[in-house]
Amino acid sequence: MGEQHKGRLKVYLGYAAGVGKTYRMLEEAQELKRQGVDIVIGYFEPHGRKETIAMTEGLEVVPRRAIQYNNAAFEEMDTDAILRRKPAVALVDEFAHTNVPGSERVKRWQDVHALLDAGIDVIATMNVQHLESLNDQVWHVTGVRVRETVPDWVIDEADEVVFVDLTPQALRNRLERGVVYAAEKAQKAMDNFFTETNLSALREMAMRHTAHEVEEKLSAGPDAGSAEVAVAVSNEPASQACAPAPRPKERILICLTGNPFSAVLIRRGKRVADYLHADCLAIHVAQAGEERDTIERHLSFARNLRIETHVVEGPEIARAISDFARQQHITQIFMGRSAPRPWYRGLRETVVQAVASQSREMQVIIVASKRR
Amino acid sequence: MADRTDHRPDPEELLRRVQAGERRERRGRLKVFLGYAPRVGKSFRMFDEGRRRKQRGQDVVIGALQGSPTPDIEAIIANFEVIPPVRERYAGQTWDVINLAAIFRRHPRTCLIDGLAFDNPPGSRNPYRWQDVEELLDHGISVITAVNLQHIQEKQGAVERITGKRAAYSVPQEFLLEADEIEVVDAPTEALIGRGQDVSMPDPRQLAELREMALLLAADVVERQLQGYLDDHGIAMRWGAQERILVCLTARSSARAMLESGHRNALRFHGALLAAYVEHARLNAADQQRLNLNLDLARELGAEVHCLRNEDFVEAILDFAREQRITQVFLGHTGRERRWWEPRSPLDRLIDAGEDFDIRLFPHREG
């Protein structure tokens, strides 16, 4: 018992600014405080919202830390001060935030991990569009490439994820009434990002993702064996007529290149692996004269998502991939579309075709390049 | 199983949409709070919404209350005008029936109805309370109401498999789908277990399963509403947050491997499984029989089977995949290398053109 145990992380997940994540977090904080829990505000973003600010009344605030960058002052959460104060629970708004350069840690979620490691429970807020695995989907729907992302495993490891719902109509009413942003900004927001379509799409993603988190926690729970049953009863698209025989564990291999599309490939392969509870590996076949920096960036992006990466040598790319896959008992190979063949090689096989014909015991997946 | 090859909007369907739109103009708006278990806080959220609307000057009354309210709810309803239900006795039981006549006379802008899933006693104007709500809406009165997952008719079987119990009263799922707004009330399962000493409360595991089911139901409602909105506004966006898997069947493909994998994927992603074949006349008897067996297997695994009629296999699959918002296409491939004199195979063409879905290749089994 004497050893330090990790704090618990609870995340209020929303789908847009103004749905009420922070409010719900503060509501819970007030309730905890009434129960005598030692709780502080580690970081709070008021956005000038009166009702929300009122909810902070009586809660202790750990002041932010000022950081100078490019001759401007920025304020970040003062993680060290919270660690010194050592409350039982700390509230942290905007979990996906990227700290200003010069901060001790790059991401706020890393600051939160420092708090958890010190045994402090954390209640945090985040929007679904910051999840790494949804980055491409969010971009296709909204046209916005979200830069501040959080790897999915960080949320998977949270002890509790709670979905904060508000209908898009109600959110747009709030915007109109100036509750969320000042009037001018609100009108702009409603014309651009906060359209009914975008909001509905993001909301559906948040619902599905929270359901996924609940299911993950179920299958990781004490009697995980029956999780498969839970999956089977909880939806109806496919009948339960066929009880699948036990199968060897799926193992997914993602083939990386220097092509920028590799990021999409990594996210998609990892997402499928997560849903199938499959192992996930990535491979790059080193080629003479290639851009090492780009490759290294893709490999490190994969590692950040907890994908095991490998670099192999081989004159023939397809052969190297299928040999590695066989040796690693891979069941599914994820690839990008091969570049169009130059006219003089028009009749030769593409890498995709070669891998498909050489890896006949595996599935080969060519990932969508223009996913809606 | 649906069999659609004609994608033009049906005039009947268009007319239905226009009429529904006109009806909606005159109708009150319906908002439903959906909870996954008792005490998740949906009634509180409903009354709180009523309170906020009233603060903004809307004319809001309460049309039905349920059980004995918790202190926080009691504090809210103290400020409301309540139109009490009529207490009726029938066969030794008491029933609270919404006083429709009184509400019509009072004609508020919005009426709060706690507890949507109730039956009215035999001989009432409507057998079910949700039909009373429909009447309020038809009279131009907006309704905010709350319901739990266990009362949604189409989900009752699944809920019973989890909890071993079946709720007495139910509301058709269609009622939710037709609502203008549905808001899901989510809460961690632990928060419920401490509340009250109710022995009938499902255990944590069961609660988590109910919670997941409620979230997915809400997501399905949102997806359907969103697609409806896009269609109504003529927006060509094809939205697919849900994974939709299409297995392309031929006489030669390893149908079992593809279908079983598709089935597993669909379950894992809570997605849809479709199977399609492109009809062509030149199949010999043996191939036709093999194809039929494959189609039977597809149906057995719960796939929605479609027959596509198009001279061109690639075009048929591409059109169908777009129309059905498919995210993954499963295809068989022979895996042998193409000889240099052969034209580009359909598979190559599909890979080149099918950029907006994943293509999952399955080698044909020999023999």
XYZ file of C-alpha atoms in Angstrom:
739
model
C 0.000 0.000 0.000
C 2.900 2.304 0.728
C 3.827 2.666 -2.914
C 2.617 5.566 -4.965
C -0.375 4.584 -7.048
C -1.352 6.305 -10.213
C -4.101 8.893 -10.259
C -7.346 8.246 -12.121
C -8.088 10.065 -15.348
C -11.611 11.014 -16.322
C -12.313 12.768 -19.610
C -15.441 14.709 -20.541
C -15.644 14.257 -24.293
C -17.558 16.722 -26.440
C -17.842 17.445 -30.152
C -17.448 21.230 -30.321
C -16.812 24.321 -28.241
C -19.890 25.278 -26.272
C -21.513 21.864 -25.720
C -20.910 22.142 -21.985
C -17.849 19.979 -21.216
C -16.239 22.491 -18.891
C -19.547 23.173 -17.198
C -20.065 19.462 -16.520
C -16.506 19.176 -15.209
C -17.032 22.101 -12.839
C -20.400 20.761 -11.758
C -18.704 17.537 -10.730
C -15.939 19.523 -9.005
C -18.481 21.425 -6.902
C -20.100 18.151 -5.902
C -16.709 16.665 -4.933
C -15.849 19.760 -2.948
C -19.125 19.489 -1.026
C -18.079 15.946 -0.166
C -14.840 17.342 1.261
C -12.490 16.239 -1.543
C -9.294 18.321 -1.866
C -9.732 19.652 -5.382
C -8.069 22.440 -7.383
C -8.409 24.002 -10.801
C -5.189 23.214 -12.649
C -6.207 24.903 -15.874
C -9.471 26.562 -16.817
C -10.340 28.364 -20.032
C -13.198 30.780 -19.228
C -13.871 31.989 -22.826
C -15.852 34.770 -21.121
C -18.836 32.460 -20.508
C -20.774 33.757 -17.531
C -22.572 30.591 -16.477
C -19.357 28.598 -16.614
C -17.332 31.179 -14.713
C -19.984 31.214 -12.009
C -19.467 27.481 -11.555
C -15.838 28.041 -10.494
C -16.927 29.945 -7.411
C -15.278 28.684 -4.249
C -12.828 26.426 -6.107
C -9.114 26.904 -5.464
C -7.142 27.891 -8.559
C -3.460 27.107 -9.076
C -2.220 30.174 -10.968
C -0.933 29.686 -14.504
C 2.676 30.062 -15.412
C 3.810 32.834 -17.763
C 6.144 31.837 -20.578
C 7.914 34.229 -22.933
C 8.061 33.219 -26.568
C 8.850 35.429 -29.555
C 8.528 38.534 -27.398
C 5.030 37.616 -26.345
C 3.764 36.295 -23.038
C 1.871 33.017 -23.011
C 0.181 31.336 -20.117
C 0.349 27.614 -19.558
C -0.717 25.261 -16.833
C 1.814 25.323 -13.983
C 2.336 21.603 -13.621
C 5.140 21.951 -11.067
C 3.001 24.168 -8.853
C 0.173 21.609 -8.941
C 2.645 18.847 -8.093
C 3.872 20.875 -5.101
C 0.326 21.630 -4.000
C -0.549 17.917 -4.426
C -4.345 17.979 -4.292
C -6.417 14.804 -4.500
C -8.015 15.976 -7.738
C -6.985 18.529 -10.371
C -9.236 19.918 -13.133
C -7.602 20.377 -16.537
C -9.457 22.047 -19.397
C -8.457 21.532 -23.059
C -6.621 18.257 -22.750
C -5.427 18.302 -26.391
C -3.656 21.660 -26.088
C -0.105 22.021 -27.430
C 2.152 23.989 -25.080
C 4.072 26.988 -26.305
C 7.665 26.155 -27.325
C 9.956 26.407 -24.332
C 7.543 24.594 -22.040
C 8.824 21.562 -20.249
C 6.496 19.200 -22.114
C 5.180 19.497 -25.651
C 1.577 18.519 -24.951
C -0.810 19.204 -22.118
C -1.750 15.521 -21.976
C 1.881 14.862 -21.074
C 1.566 17.355 -18.217
C -1.523 15.451 -17.125
C 0.457 12.218 -17.131
C 2.973 13.837 -14.790
C 0.094 14.638 -12.418
C -1.310 11.105 -12.676
C 2.138 9.632 -12.023
C 2.268 11.674 -8.817
C -0.989 10.060 -7.686
C -3.236 13.048 -8.457
C -6.629 12.275 -10.009
C -7.387 14.391 -13.058
C -10.692 15.412 -14.613
C -10.155 16.786 -18.118
C -12.127 18.022 -21.115
C -11.572 17.382 -24.806
C -13.349 17.439 -28.169
C -13.541 14.321 -30.301
C -11.897 15.942 -33.328
C -8.583 15.970 -31.487
C -8.343 12.184 -31.552
C -5.551 11.102 -33.853
C -7.523 8.255 -35.452
C -10.321 10.593 -36.553
C -8.043 13.231 -38.050
C -8.622 12.292 -41.700
C -12.340 11.765 -41.294
C -12.692 15.162 -39.592
C -10.736 16.774 -42.391
C -12.916 15.250 -45.114
C -16.130 16.272 -43.399
C -15.252 19.749 -42.171
C -12.330 20.743 -44.358
C -10.341 21.482 -41.218
C -7.060 19.736 -40.563
C -6.882 19.597 -36.771
C -3.287 20.146 -35.678
C -3.571 19.500 -31.965
C -4.047 15.753 -31.726
C -3.947 13.209 -28.928
C -2.930 9.593 -29.629
C -5.874 7.254 -29.106
C -4.084 5.157 -26.516
C -4.037 8.142 -24.170
C -7.845 8.166 -24.174
C -8.062 4.356 -24.187
C -6.080 4.401 -20.959
C -8.358 6.932 -19.274
C -10.339 5.329 -16.473
C -13.540 6.956 -17.614
C -14.734 8.747 -20.733
C -18.075 10.531 -20.486
C -19.837 11.923 -23.517
C -21.293 15.412 -23.098
C -24.192 15.802 -25.460
C -26.060 18.796 -26.727
C -28.000 18.816 -29.972
C -26.525 20.863 -32.831
C -29.711 22.949 -32.892
C -29.284 23.817 -29.213
C -25.613 24.590 -29.756
C -26.409 26.888 -32.648
C -29.049 28.616 -30.514
C -26.400 29.150 -27.872
C -24.112 30.663 -30.480
C -26.896 32.945 -31.672
C -27.541 34.133 -28.148
C -23.848 34.923 -27.779
C -23.310 32.407 -24.986
C -20.338 30.711 -26.651
C -18.511 33.495 -28.494
C -18.911 37.229 -28.926
C -21.537 38.101 -31.552
C -19.238 38.739 -34.514
C -17.153 35.643 -33.945
C -20.330 33.617 -33.390
C -21.779 34.516 -36.794
C -18.538 33.600 -38.497
C -18.402 30.335 -36.599
C -21.942 29.438 -37.614
C -21.222 30.091 -41.264
C -18.028 28.089 -41.272
C -17.250 25.353 -38.809
C -20.472 25.240 -36.793
C -22.743 24.238 -39.648
C -25.524 21.781 -38.923
C -23.786 19.182 -41.100
C -20.384 19.486 -39.467
C -21.820 19.455 -35.992
C -23.994 16.407 -36.627
C -21.101 14.514 -38.163
C -18.749 15.333 -35.288
C -21.433 14.479 -32.787
C -21.969 11.073 -34.348
C -18.215 10.438 -34.236
C -18.140 11.348 -30.549
C -21.038 9.005 -29.781
C -19.456 6.125 -31.664
C -16.103 6.769 -30.095
C -17.485 6.867 -26.554
C -19.316 3.593 -27.271
C -15.989 2.182 -28.454
C -14.281 3.289 -25.234
C -17.021 1.674 -23.152
C -16.562 -1.544 -25.095
C -12.779 -1.422 -24.740
C -13.160 -1.098 -20.991
C -15.601 -4.002 -20.981
C -13.241 -6.285 -22.847
C -10.348 -5.282 -20.602
C -12.477 -5.874 -17.502
C -12.362 -8.789 -15.046
C -14.482 -11.255 -17.033
C -13.349 -10.131 -20.424
C -14.259 -13.480 -21.968
C -17.867 -12.507 -22.400
C -16.987 -9.261 -24.153
C -17.396 -11.009 -27.502
C -20.956 -11.803 -26.519
C -21.540 -8.191 -25.591
C -20.422 -7.155 -29.037
C -22.732 -9.639 -30.648
C -25.893 -8.595 -28.842
C -25.405 -4.889 -28.944
C -26.044 -4.331 -32.591
C -28.064 -5.892 -35.293
C -26.547 -5.480 -38.750
C -25.220 -8.992 -38.855
C -27.151 -11.891 -37.431
C -25.802 -14.101 -34.730
C -26.401 -17.161 -36.869
C -22.751 -17.988 -37.098
C -20.597 -18.393 -34.035
C -17.087 -17.958 -35.399
C -14.551 -20.584 -34.376
C -11.615 -19.344 -32.293
C -9.070 -17.789 -34.617
C -5.444 -16.925 -34.373
C -4.964 -13.310 -33.364
C -5.035 -10.849 -36.232
C -1.712 -9.120 -36.918
C -1.678 -6.008 -39.055
C 1.311 -4.729 -40.995
C 1.416 -1.162 -42.340
C 3.792 -0.504 -45.244
C 5.407 2.922 -44.935
C 7.109 4.937 -47.639
C 8.292 8.508 -47.953
C 4.931 9.447 -49.468
C 2.980 11.951 -47.307
C 0.019 9.576 -47.602
C 1.828 7.349 -45.078
C 0.252 9.364 -42.239
C -3.252 8.479 -43.465
C -2.151 4.866 -43.859
C -0.812 4.745 -40.302
C -3.985 6.211 -38.829
C -6.252 3.895 -40.793
C -4.236 0.731 -40.119
C -4.026 1.528 -36.432
C -7.733 2.289 -36.204
C -8.664 -1.036 -37.791
C -6.150 -2.787 -35.516
C -7.736 -1.165 -32.457
C -11.243 -2.212 -33.431
C -10.180 -5.764 -34.306
C -7.974 -6.017 -31.210
C -5.129 -6.862 -33.552
C -1.385 -6.401 -33.097
C -0.047 -3.562 -35.196
C 3.356 -3.351 -36.881
C 4.829 -1.036 -39.483
C 7.570 -1.740 -41.986
C 9.676 0.370 -44.257
C 11.850 -1.118 -46.981
C 14.923 1.099 -47.178
C 15.844 2.304 -50.667
C 19.018 3.950 -51.869
C 18.753 7.722 -52.223
C 15.520 8.166 -50.273
C 14.673 11.043 -47.918
C 15.736 9.682 -44.547
C 14.145 12.574 -42.613
C 10.678 12.022 -44.033
C 10.864 8.283 -43.398
C 12.094 8.883 -39.861
C 9.176 11.250 -39.253
C 6.677 8.625 -40.389
C 8.326 5.944 -38.269
C 8.318 8.114 -35.186
C 4.684 9.103 -35.793
C 3.873 5.378 -35.885
C 5.808 4.749 -32.673
C 3.952 7.577 -30.932
C 0.756 5.680 -31.695
C 2.363 2.575 -30.158
C 2.985 0.780 -33.423
C 6.038 -1.479 -33.505
C 8.243 -0.272 -36.375
C 10.788 -2.153 -38.485
C 13.135 -1.092 -41.245
C 14.352 -3.811 -43.605
C 16.684 -3.844 -46.588
C 15.974 -5.493 -49.876
C 16.395 -4.766 -53.507
C 12.848 -5.781 -54.268
C 10.232 -3.999 -52.159
C 7.353 -6.430 -52.613
C 9.519 -9.456 -51.866
C 10.933 -7.826 -48.719
C 7.424 -6.997 -47.471
C 5.951 -10.434 -48.098
C 8.963 -12.230 -46.590
C 8.787 -10.084 -43.465
C 5.020 -10.535 -43.234
C 5.292 -14.315 -43.472
C 8.027 -14.450 -40.869
C 5.973 -12.258 -38.504
C 2.705 -14.234 -38.995
C 0.954 -11.179 -40.378
C -2.693 -11.652 -41.392
C -3.424 -8.259 -43.011
C -1.129 -5.948 -44.985
C -2.120 -2.270 -45.303
C -0.687 -0.392 -48.281
C -1.133 2.861 -50.126
C -2.118 2.889 -53.755
C 0.960 2.384 -55.951
C 2.052 5.423 -57.900
C 0.816 5.395 -61.493
C 3.174 3.427 -63.694
C 5.348 5.375 -66.095
C 4.396 4.515 -69.676
C 7.534 2.479 -70.333
C 6.741 0.238 -67.369
C 3.038 0.160 -68.114
C 2.909 -3.589 -68.332
C 4.929 -4.389 -65.220
C 3.299 -5.215 -61.926
C 2.828 -2.528 -59.302
C 4.132 -3.111 -55.784
C 0.558 -3.675 -54.594
C -0.037 -6.352 -57.216
C 3.275 -8.019 -56.455
C 2.619 -8.081 -52.708
C -0.875 -9.455 -53.316
C 0.383 -12.267 -55.505
C 3.314 -13.116 -53.219
C 1.366 -13.033 -49.915
C -1.439 -15.390 -50.773
C -2.261 -16.439 -47.213
C -2.873 -12.828 -46.169
C -5.370 -10.095 -46.900
C -3.995 -7.030 -48.650
C -5.776 -3.740 -47.987
C -5.350 -0.765 -50.287
C -6.344 2.210 -48.188
C -8.709 4.845 -49.532
C -6.881 7.966 -50.612
C -9.939 10.198 -50.777
C -12.042 9.030 -47.889
C -15.101 11.180 -47.387
C -33.441 -8.421 -48.711
C -33.438 -5.194 -50.616
C -32.782 -5.424 -54.291
C -32.155 -1.993 -55.711
C -30.611 -1.172 -58.994
C -32.508 1.997 -59.797
C -31.106 4.954 -57.860
C -33.497 7.649 -59.008
C -35.500 9.199 -56.176
C -38.921 7.692 -56.127
C -41.675 10.334 -56.756
C -43.718 8.860 -53.913
C -40.734 9.290 -51.642
C -40.275 12.904 -52.772
C -43.939 13.654 -52.143
C -43.714 12.042 -48.722
C -40.738 14.243 -47.924
C -42.496 17.431 -49.008
C -45.577 16.535 -46.986
C -43.469 15.663 -43.979
C -41.771 19.043 -44.317
C -45.091 20.889 -44.412
C -46.396 18.917 -41.465
C -43.249 19.733 -39.532
C -43.801 23.465 -40.093
C -47.115 23.392 -38.269
C -46.154 20.826 -35.700
C -44.624 21.398 -32.325
C -41.015 20.313 -31.956
C -40.163 17.108 -30.146
C -37.020 16.740 -28.081
C -36.203 13.459 -26.376
C -33.629 12.801 -23.668
C -32.375 9.224 -23.920
C -30.831 7.492 -20.910
C -29.260 4.049 -20.686
C -30.569 3.136 -17.230
C -32.755 4.522 -14.460
C -31.194 7.342 -12.420
C -28.716 8.329 -15.121
C -30.124 11.829 -14.721
C -32.286 12.231 -17.813
C -35.292 13.647 -15.934
C -33.077 16.230 -14.297
C -31.639 17.226 -17.659
C -35.115 17.509 -19.123
C -36.446 19.722 -16.320
C -33.236 21.755 -16.380
C -33.771 22.417 -20.073
C -37.349 23.459 -19.306
C -36.064 25.782 -16.613
C -33.621 27.454 -18.976
C -36.273 27.925 -21.668
C -38.614 29.441 -19.094
C -35.862 31.818 -17.976
C -35.615 32.982 -21.564
C -39.296 33.832 -21.459
C -40.836 30.759 -23.095
C -44.215 29.531 -21.920
C -43.377 26.117 -20.463
C -45.628 23.840 -18.385
C -45.308 20.339 -16.966
C -47.764 17.768 -18.343
C -46.593 14.642 -16.547
C -44.432 13.807 -13.561
C -43.046 10.454 -12.630
C -42.586 8.800 -9.233
C -41.292 10.888 -6.346
C -38.884 13.554 -7.604
C -35.356 13.899 -6.175
C -34.657 17.112 -4.192
C -32.803 18.783 -7.094
C -35.711 18.105 -9.447
C -38.215 19.194 -6.821
C -36.442 22.545 -6.564
C -36.880 23.077 -10.293
C -40.494 21.985 -10.628
C -41.562 24.213 -7.745
C -41.307 27.105 -10.224
C -43.453 25.477 -12.869
C -47.102 25.358 -13.629
C -48.166 21.713 -13.552
C -51.176 20.454 -15.466
C -51.895 17.376 -13.405
C -52.625 14.105 -15.148
C -56.007 12.535 -14.607
C -55.904 9.683 -12.129
C -57.956 6.784 -13.422
C -58.795 3.463 -11.863
C -59.142 0.393 -13.963
C -59.152 -3.242 -12.931
C -57.900 -2.404 -9.466
C -54.951 -0.356 -10.732
C -54.398 3.389 -10.797
C -53.188 5.059 -13.980
C -52.015 8.598 -14.518
C -53.182 9.774 -17.908
C -52.015 13.026 -19.471
C -54.845 15.542 -19.400
C -54.819 16.349 -23.088
C -57.997 18.452 -23.020
C -56.618 20.658 -20.256
C -53.288 21.094 -22.046
C -55.022 21.973 -25.315
C -57.079 24.603 -23.494
C -54.021 26.027 -21.781
C -52.038 25.736 -25.028
C -48.478 26.396 -23.774
C -45.611 26.724 -26.187
C -43.765 23.797 -24.604
C -44.904 20.918 -22.436
C -42.599 18.702 -20.347
C -43.559 15.032 -20.163
C -41.508 12.953 -17.746
C -41.743 9.228 -18.416
C -42.646 8.702 -22.038
C -43.178 4.950 -21.894
C -46.567 4.421 -20.282
C -49.680 2.627 -21.380
C -53.040 4.294 -20.912
C -55.844 2.214 -19.398
C -58.128 0.378 -21.818
C -60.811 2.633 -23.250
C -58.556 5.723 -23.286
C -58.426 8.018 -26.253
C -54.943 6.610 -27.101
C -53.577 3.259 -25.928
C -50.057 4.677 -25.369
C -48.657 7.868 -23.919
C -46.346 8.435 -26.887
C -49.502 8.776 -28.989
C -50.731 11.467 -26.594
C -47.447 13.232 -27.253
C -48.032 12.962 -31.011
C -51.376 14.711 -30.492
C -49.756 17.523 -28.543
C -47.274 17.981 -31.367
C -50.067 17.957 -33.953
C -51.689 20.789 -32.016
C -48.530 22.840 -32.371
C -47.323 22.292 -28.799
C -43.628 21.447 -28.460
C -42.756 18.568 -26.158
C -39.644 17.736 -24.194
C -39.644 14.223 -22.845
C -37.332 11.549 -21.479
C -37.078 7.806 -22.023
C -34.747 4.964 -21.109
C -33.180 2.468 -23.489
C -35.037 -0.454 -21.913
C -38.320 1.019 -23.155
C -37.334 1.227 -26.824
C -39.335 -1.566 -28.405
C -36.764 -2.728 -30.951
C -34.034 -2.867 -28.283
C -36.018 -4.737 -25.669
C -34.822 -8.174 -26.765
C -31.180 -7.113 -26.583
C -31.706 -5.413 -23.211
C -33.367 -8.538 -21.884
C -30.392 -10.636 -22.991
C -28.150 -8.376 -20.912
C -30.221 -7.811 -17.787
C -32.607 -10.775 -17.828
C -35.521 -8.368 -17.494
C -37.997 -6.826 -19.853
C -39.697 -3.506 -19.167
C -43.491 -3.622 -19.253
C -44.014 -0.499 -21.355
C -42.406 0.447 -24.625
C -42.087 3.129 -27.287
C -41.391 2.315 -30.950
C -37.936 3.253 -32.170
C -39.537 5.095 -35.078
C -40.807 7.646 -32.556
C -37.183 8.477 -31.665
C -36.139 8.609 -35.297
C -38.884 11.122 -36.042
C -37.930 13.389 -33.131
C -36.527 16.796 -34.075
C -33.813 16.441 -31.481
C -32.537 13.583 -29.394
C -29.991 14.124 -26.671
C -28.211 11.247 -25.005
C -27.625 11.490 -21.273
C -24.342 9.784 -20.573
C -22.775 9.149 -17.181
C -20.134 6.792 -15.886
C -21.623 3.492 -14.745
C -20.048 3.807 -11.276
C -22.015 6.954 -10.602
C -25.258 4.981 -10.830
C -24.307 2.134 -8.581
C -23.902 4.250 -5.492
C -27.296 5.895 -5.923
C -30.087 4.423 -3.816
C -30.232 0.917 -2.498
C -32.049 -0.481 -5.452
C -31.422 -4.214 -5.705
C -32.962 -4.299 -9.162
C -30.106 -2.167 -10.532
C -28.101 -4.029 -13.183
C -24.503 -4.833 -12.250
C -21.609 -2.669 -13.542
C -20.928 -4.917 -16.488
C -24.545 -4.934 -17.579
C -24.704 -1.177 -17.157
C -21.669 -0.726 -19.387
C -23.300 -2.857 -22.078
C -26.512 -0.834 -21.857
C -24.504 2.359 -22.006
C -22.745 1.273 -25.161
C -26.045 0.278 -26.737
C -27.651 3.643 -25.940
C -24.704 5.546 -27.453
C -24.833 3.454 -30.620
C -28.595 3.880 -30.902
C -28.176 7.639 -30.604
C -25.397 7.547 -33.218
C -27.691 5.664 -35.606
C -30.424 8.256 -35.074
C -27.951 11.077 -35.730
C -26.629 9.390 -38.852
C -30.124 8.909 -40.232
C -31.115 12.499 -39.447
C -27.925 13.827 -40.972
C -28.419 11.852 -44.176
C -32.013 13.120 -44.291
C -30.818 16.684 -43.851
C -28.249 16.279 -46.632
C -30.853 14.773 -48.978
C -33.422 17.482 -48.185
C -30.908 20.245 -48.845
C -29.585 18.625 -51.980
C -26.089 18.393 -50.532
C -24.178 15.738 -52.385
C -22.002 14.825 -49.426
C -22.047 11.158 -48.661
C -21.600 10.827 -44.976
C -20.270 7.654 -43.437
C -19.109 7.636 -39.851
C -20.353 4.100 -39.710
C -18.230 1.444 -41.375
C -20.143 -0.075 -44.277
C -18.629 -3.188 -45.751
C -19.368 -4.492 -49.226
C -18.383 -8.058 -50.116
C -18.272 -8.595 -53.889
C -19.323 -12.140 -54.684
C -18.619 -14.106 -57.822
C -18.803 -17.804 -58.553
C -15.055 -18.133 -58.165
C -14.220 -15.977 -55.162
C -13.453 -17.476 -51.756
C -16.800 -16.328 -50.501
C -16.634 -17.943 -47.093
C -13.362 -16.261 -46.092
C -14.558 -12.887 -47.353
C -17.990 -13.100 -45.770
C -16.754 -14.321 -42.417
C -14.138 -11.599 -42.309
C -16.742 -9.029 -43.351
C -19.113 -10.282 -40.696
C -16.430 -10.011 -38.010
C -15.432 -6.521 -39.125
C -19.043 -5.349 -39.203
C -19.590 -6.619 -35.662
C -16.424 -5.006 -34.367
C -17.136 -1.653 -35.961
C -20.892 -1.837 -35.308
C -21.165 -1.364 -39.024
C -23.283 -2.714 -41.851
C -22.552 -5.758 -44.004
C -23.650 -5.808 -47.638
C -22.969 -8.370 -50.334
C -23.384 -7.772 -54.059
C -22.961 -9.720 -57.242
C -22.982 -8.458 -60.778
C -25.418 -10.426 -62.837
C -24.254 -11.734 -66.150
C -25.896 -14.235 -68.408
C -22.906 -16.298 -69.381
C -22.541 -18.288 -66.155
C -22.507 -22.040 -66.687
C -24.659 -24.245 -64.485
C -21.867 -25.214 -62.095
C -20.806 -21.585 -61.571
C -24.401 -20.490 -61.110
C -24.831 -23.098 -58.416
C -21.638 -22.001 -56.677
C -22.793 -18.397 -56.779
C -26.161 -19.358 -55.283
C -24.439 -21.143 -52.412
C -22.327 -18.046 -51.784
C -25.426 -15.865 -51.732
C -27.114 -18.206 -49.264
C -24.109 -17.986 -46.998
C -24.170 -14.182 -47.231
C -27.813 -14.109 -46.134
C -27.109 -16.555 -43.342
C -24.439 -14.162 -42.021
C -26.937 -11.328 -41.996
C -25.632 -9.514 -45.076
C -27.978 -7.378 -47.118
C -27.724 -8.981 -50.568
C -27.955 -6.896 -53.742
C -27.995 -7.901 -57.384
C -26.367 -5.364 -59.694
C -27.202 -5.202 -63.365
C -24.508 -3.607 -65.406
C -22.477 -4.828 -68.354
C -19.378 -3.514 -66.699
C -18.337 -5.117 -63.417
C -16.119 -2.226 -62.315
C -18.712 0.432 -63.047
C -21.366 -1.597 -61.242
C -19.294 -1.889 -58.076
C -18.137 1.750 -58.144
C -21.660 3.124 -58.579
C -23.118 0.886 -55.939
C -20.325 1.599 -53.429
C -20.827 5.341 -53.807
C -24.574 5.162 -53.549
C -24.381 2.991 -50.444
C -21.609 5.034 -48.781
C -19.350 1.993 -48.602
C -16.092 2.351 -46.656
C -14.529 -1.064 -47.404
C -14.866 -3.253 -50.484
C -13.885 -6.916 -50.191
C -12.719 -8.501 -53.425
C -11.284 -11.802 -54.523
C -8.179 -11.937 -56.671
C -6.579 -14.801 -58.550
C -3.140 -13.672 -57.493
C -1.418 -14.967 -60.578
C 0.677 -12.514 -62.502
C -0.916 -10.930 -65.507
C 0.703 -11.869 -68.798
C 2.030 -8.968 -70.751
C -0.417 -9.432 -73.594
C -3.486 -9.370 -71.380
C -5.609 -6.216 -71.028
C -5.867 -4.495 -67.687
C -7.894 -6.669 -65.336
C -11.115 -5.436 -63.720
C -9.284 -5.593 -60.406
C -6.609 -3.148 -61.619
C -9.272 -0.803 -62.892
C -11.157 -0.949 -59.610
C -8.013 -0.267 -57.609
C -7.249 2.720 -59.818
C -10.748 4.183 -59.666
C -11.955 3.248 -56.189
C -10.189 5.950 -54.270
C -12.797 6.679 -51.646
C -12.992 3.273 -49.978
C -10.533 0.683 -48.762
C -10.103 -2.310 -51.040
C -9.437 -5.544 -49.223
C -8.069 -8.285 -51.453
C -8.638 -11.968 -50.744
C -6.737 -14.569 -52.722
C -8.939 -17.145 -54.474
C -8.537 -20.551 -52.943
C -7.344 -23.131 -55.411
C -9.780 -25.825 -56.511
